[in-house]
Protein backbone atom coordinates (compact mmCIF):
# COMPACT_ATOMS: atom_id res chain seq x y z
CA MET A 1 0.00 0.00 0.00
CA ALA A 2 1.44 3.33 -1.05
CA HIS A 3 1.75 6.38 1.13
CA LYS A 4 -0.77 9.23 0.79
CA SER A 5 1.92 11.64 -0.39
CA LEU A 6 2.73 9.34 -3.30
CA PHE A 7 -0.91 9.38 -4.41
CA ILE A 8 -0.92 13.18 -4.29
CA MET A 9 2.27 13.35 -6.36
CA MET A 10 0.87 10.87 -8.87
CA GLU A 11 -2.25 13.00 -9.22
CA MET A 12 -0.12 16.10 -9.79
CA HIS A 13 1.93 14.26 -12.39
CA SER A 14 -1.27 13.11 -14.09
CA PHE A 15 -2.51 16.71 -14.12
CA TRP A 16 0.68 18.03 -15.76
CA THR A 17 0.72 15.20 -18.31
CA PHE A 18 -2.96 15.76 -19.15
CA LEU A 19 -2.34 19.50 -19.49
CA LEU A 20 0.58 18.74 -21.83
CA CYS A 21 -1.65 16.52 -23.95
CA LEU A 22 -4.35 19.16 -24.15
CA THR A 23 -1.99 21.97 -25.10
CA MET A 24 -0.28 19.85 -27.76
CA LEU A 25 -3.64 18.75 -29.15
CA TYR A 26 -4.79 22.37 -29.35
CA ASN A 27 -1.55 23.54 -30.99
CA LYS A 28 -1.55 20.78 -33.58
CA SER A 29 -5.26 21.26 -34.32
CA ALA A 30 -4.74 24.99 -34.82
CA THR A 31 -1.80 24.32 -37.14
CA LEU A 32 -3.77 21.76 -39.14
CA TYR A 33 -6.69 24.17 -39.44
CA ALA A 34 -4.36 26.93 -40.62
CA HIS A 35 -2.85 24.64 -43.25
CA LEU A 36 -6.20 23.41 -44.51
CA THR A 37 -7.78 26.87 -44.77
CA MET A 38 -4.81 28.88 -46.03
CA ARG A 39 -5.19 30.90 -49.19
CA ASP A 40 -1.65 32.21 -49.14
CA TYR A 41 1.51 30.85 -47.53
CA SER A 42 1.60 33.78 -45.11
CA ASP A 43 -1.71 32.63 -43.57
CA VAL A 44 0.15 29.86 -41.73
CA LEU A 45 2.43 32.31 -39.93
CA VAL A 46 1.43 33.44 -36.43
CA ASP A 47 2.50 36.56 -34.60
CA THR A 48 4.98 36.56 -31.75
CA PHE A 49 2.43 36.99 -28.97
CA THR A 50 0.30 34.04 -30.11
CA CYS A 51 3.36 31.83 -30.52
CA SER A 52 4.69 32.72 -27.08
CA ILE A 53 1.31 31.99 -25.43
CA HIS A 54 1.02 28.62 -27.16
CA ARG A 55 4.62 27.62 -26.51
CA GLY A 56 4.54 28.96 -22.96
CA ALA A 57 1.70 26.60 -22.04
CA VAL A 58 3.56 23.64 -23.56
CA ILE A 59 6.82 24.51 -21.82
CA LEU A 60 5.07 25.00 -18.47
CA SER A 61 3.41 21.60 -18.84
CA ILE A 62 6.69 19.91 -19.75
CA TYR A 63 8.50 21.37 -16.74
CA GLY A 64 5.59 20.48 -14.47
CA SER A 65 5.71 16.90 -15.70
CA ILE A 66 9.49 16.66 -15.28
CA PHE A 67 9.53 18.13 -11.78
CA SER A 68 6.62 15.98 -10.64
CA GLN A 69 8.55 12.89 -11.79
CA MET A 70 11.59 14.08 -9.89
CA ALA A 71 9.48 14.65 -6.77
CA MET A 72 8.07 11.13 -6.98
CA ALA A 73 11.54 9.65 -7.44
CA LEU A 74 12.85 11.60 -4.46
CA GLU A 75 9.91 10.53 -2.31
CA ARG A 76 10.43 6.89 -3.26
CA TYR A 77 14.14 7.17 -2.52
CA ARG A 78 13.44 8.64 0.92
CA ALA A 79 10.83 5.94 1.55
CA SER A 80 13.35 3.24 0.64
CA GLN A 81 15.94 4.77 2.96
CA ASN A 82 13.45 4.81 5.85
CA LEU A 83 11.85 1.45 5.04
CA SER A 84 12.09 0.12 8.58
CA THR A 85 10.11 3.05 10.03
CA TYR A 86 7.87 3.79 7.04
């Protein structure tokens, strides 16, 4: 049986991974829509603000996923070190 803190960290990791999936799905859908409805090649280009908002959400999700994995690994390491009193 796992500790309550591990369940909380797994839920946080699931949240960050789900958010990453949603942001990537939105970005790829918007790109596909732009390609399918373009009349000129410049229609596919996006401005800097839009690109930074889209990429910022992806990067935040990636870092959240990475750090939640590191937190789970650290918690499991500490649990293994204190196995006799855990």
